[in-house]
Structures are given as C-alpha cells and as structure tokens.
Amino acid sequence: MDFQSFVDSYGMAAAVISVEKAENGHCGDIRIVRANDMYKQIMGPNYRDNMVYSELIPKEPNFEEFCYRCAVNKQHLHAYVDTKSMGVWTDGTYVPLSPEFDTEKLYYFLFFFEFTKAPESEKMSDISISTAPFVIQTCINLRGSDNFYDSMNKVIADIQDRTDSFCSCIIMIDRTNQKYAPLCSKFRNDEACMSDFMPYITPEVAFSWEETLAGRDNIIIKDDYDMGSLEKENPVWVKSLRDAGVKSLVIAPLSQGKKMFGVLFITNFNVKRYVEIKEFIELTAFFLSSEIASNDLMERLEYMSNIDSLTGIRNRNSMNARVDWHVKKERLVRTPFGIIFADLNGLKKCNDNGGHEAGDTLLKNAAELLKKHFGDYEIYRSGGDEFVIIVPDCDKNEFEQKVQALRAESGDNSNVSLAIGASWSDDADNLRYCMHLADEAMYADKNEYYRLHPDKAR
C-alpha cells in the first residue's frame, strides 16, 4: 500500500504510524512512517519519515498505550485530551489498518488529529455511550447539593464504584505553604480509612507529584512494567506505592490555569477497563478542577487538614498534633483532665444492610451525639468508627457524670450504640497513659457488647 498517498488524501493532520511489538507484550519503537503536509507543518522542520515519535514530542505513556491497543489489538480509539507538553488540546483518532500490512513485529494504524487552544464543549461531549451517563451524573452531583463536602463525597464514591478501585480520593496540595491534606475518599473495604494510608504519602512524595505529572494529563499504571517505568522517574514515590500494596494507579492533576492545587488519586482499579476509565477520568478531573477552584478551597486547606469532612469534627491528624503539643509542653491540656474513647457498635452490619450511605449517616449521628454531650470540648474522629474526646480542666465527679449521661443515651437500644472507655487524671505527665487506659476500657466494653450481641459480628 502507498502510505504516502493514503495520508495525503486526508484533509486534517494525518500519519501512518508503526508500533513494534516487544517480546514482553509492550511497545518497542513507535515510528511515524508517513505523514501528510499538514502533519509535517505542525511537527516542524525536524520531521522525517520513519522517525521515532519521541524525537519530536516528549514520550507519553498513555499515547503509547493507545498506539499499541490500536495497532496490535486492532481497537478503534478516540481521545480528546489536554496535551500539556504542547499547551493545546488534542482531538485524536486512532484507526487500525488491515492485518495484511502487519509483519511479525511491526503493526500499523492511522492517526489523525486537530488541535484546539482551549477545551471545546462539542469535542468534550464526543464520548462513548458507556461513559456519558457517569460524567453527567458527576456534574449533577457537583451541582446538586448546597453542601460542597456532601457533593465531593458523592462524586468520589461514584468514581470508586465506576473504576472498581480499592481507594479513590482527592488530595489537596499547597506547595507554596508546604501543606497537603485529603479532601474526600472512598474505600472498597469499609474497614480501611484514609488515615491508614497517609503515612505513605510523605511530604517528599506529595510534593513530587507536580513535577512527575508535568506535561501530562494523567498517569495510569496498569502493571509491574508500568510501575517500573515510573520508578525510573520517581523511585521514592514508587517505593511508597509498593509499601502500601498499590498494584495499579490512576493519578490526574487538578489545576486552575497552570497551577496544580490537588490530585485525583485512584488505586488498584479494574485494569481491564483501561480505555473506558481513562476517558472517564480525564473528563471528571476537568469538571472537578473547575468546581474545586470555584470554591476557593486553597484558603481552607489548613481547616481541611484538621477536620474530618464527613462528620465535621477534628480528625486524627489534629489529635496527634494536640497530643504532641502537650507532650512537648508547647500547649498543655489543662489538668485535671478526662479522656474518653468511643467506638461505634454495629457499623459493619449497618453498611451490610443499608449500604454505605446508611453507614455514613450512622457516623454523622454518632458525632452529633458526642457534640451534644461534649460540644464544648475537643472531639476527634481518630479512625473509621473510633472517636476520642479530651476534656480539660474538669472535676472528677463532673467528668464521670458526663460519661454516664453519654452511656445512657448510647446503650443497646439507642439509635447510636457506642462502646465507651474513660479515664481521668490530675497529672499532666499522664496524658498518653490516660489515653491508653481509656482505650483499653473501651475495648473491654466493646468485647462485652459483642458477647451479648453475637448477631452483630464485627
């Protein structure tokens, strides 16, 4: 076949591209075999026939994945993406050529495209039938609630479900002030929570994302081969991913103009739906960026890093900082003080029977009950279904009466059932030990609850 005459027949930038199939089942060289004049003009004077594409533009793993799928697997593909390395949006179509042109190692496809300087709604709406309903649902959720955090929680839950991922989350980043914090998250396993994985997201890791994502619309890791390629660029990050048990990953920048203010982070997703998920995530990240930027969340990053977005009370990071301040005598908890550990009974059964929304409602109700009795004090959500209360400057009898009142309203027959442990001390050096005693007492109370209620197995 005369490839030159073939591409010359197209009225937009077009080229026949070859993909070398490596022995490991991944791409070898990807070469521009023949291109029409429009394609050559866009690529500039350095273009020559049969050149490796990365001699003209930076290597792009997602582009290479599409090239392989089109040429080797004979998939017809389309993508409208923000090509950050060139400062344009690219509307590209990948058309497989007949297998009769292929050789044992080389496979061919036609690629044609056009650029737009800014995203165009008509082109963005040209998406697959399977993806469209979910993108529409995302937009409805973003605009369908007066409570921004409720909207974000709904969207991230939809993303987790859509991608069949272990974890989907949004992490806000303020590199100027060296701060970062999760905005919302959803896990496949209800016993997991974001605080379990934040130790793996060190400042060195979080602040490396912007550089690694530079020039890309996202990074998608499907397997060990992709992970190894990423490791060459960012070994510290890959080590943290492996330590956290991450096998596959999608990370997309959230930005306003050229400034990245966060990432959409998805781990252990359904890699069999790579093309569908890539399309869905690219559009979703675009709409999320717009919505988050309009809420001016960067000014609230400090608030977010200390507040649990579901319940509105302080989170584990805030609690750890509070204890550290006391131990270092930077900001003491006034003595005498009381400590309460409270663990929500029956959350798993609630999730199993009523779904995750029912479980979230139960957690919110538990937080409201704690605020009702200890709203003037420091209340923390320290884990998935665990809460801690620090009550400073309190008389022992008064403290015990407050604990008893909480027990009375959170017993077996209550809408919110809590396992409760409490400890009191008048020694400032005993804060951590006092927390340990309250924790042990809470677990003893919880074990007794499940002994009496075996039907509500944890």
Short mmCIF file of N, CA, C and O in Angstrom, two decimals, residues 9-10 59 106 214-215 397-398:
data_model
loop_
_atom_site.label_atom_id
_atom_site.label_comp_id
_atom_site.label_asym_id
_atom_site.label_seq_id
_atom_site.Cartn_x
_atom_site.Cartn_y
_atom_site.Cartn_z
N SER A 9 -4.57 11.91 1.33
CA SER A 9 -6.00 12.01 1.00
C SER A 9 -6.82 12.59 2.14
O SER A 9 -8.00 12.89 1.95
N TYR A 10 -6.19 12.78 3.30
CA TYR A 10 -6.93 13.31 4.46
C TYR A 10 -6.82 14.83 4.51
O TYR A 10 -5.77 15.41 4.23
N LYS A 59 7.93 11.72 25.29
CA LYS A 59 7.28 10.41 25.43
C LYS A 59 6.04 10.55 26.30
O LYS A 59 6.05 11.27 27.29
N LEU A 106 6.03 -5.63 13.40
CA LEU A 106 5.53 -4.29 13.17
C LEU A 106 4.03 -4.31 12.84
O LEU A 106 3.57 -5.11 12.02
N ALA A 214 4.09 16.84 35.25
CA ALA A 214 4.31 17.97 34.33
C ALA A 214 4.23 17.49 32.88
O ALA A 214 4.88 16.52 32.49
N GLY A 215 3.42 18.17 32.09
CA GLY A 215 3.29 17.82 30.69
C GLY A 215 2.36 16.67 30.41
O GLY A 215 2.24 16.22 29.27
N ASN A 397 -15.84 14.06 89.55
CA ASN A 397 -17.26 13.70 89.65
C ASN A 397 -18.05 14.24 88.47
O ASN A 397 -18.93 13.55 87.92
N GLU A 398 -17.77 15.47 88.10
CA GLU A 398 -18.47 16.08 86.97
C GLU A 398 -18.17 15.30 85.69
O GLU A 398 -19.06 15.05 84.87
#
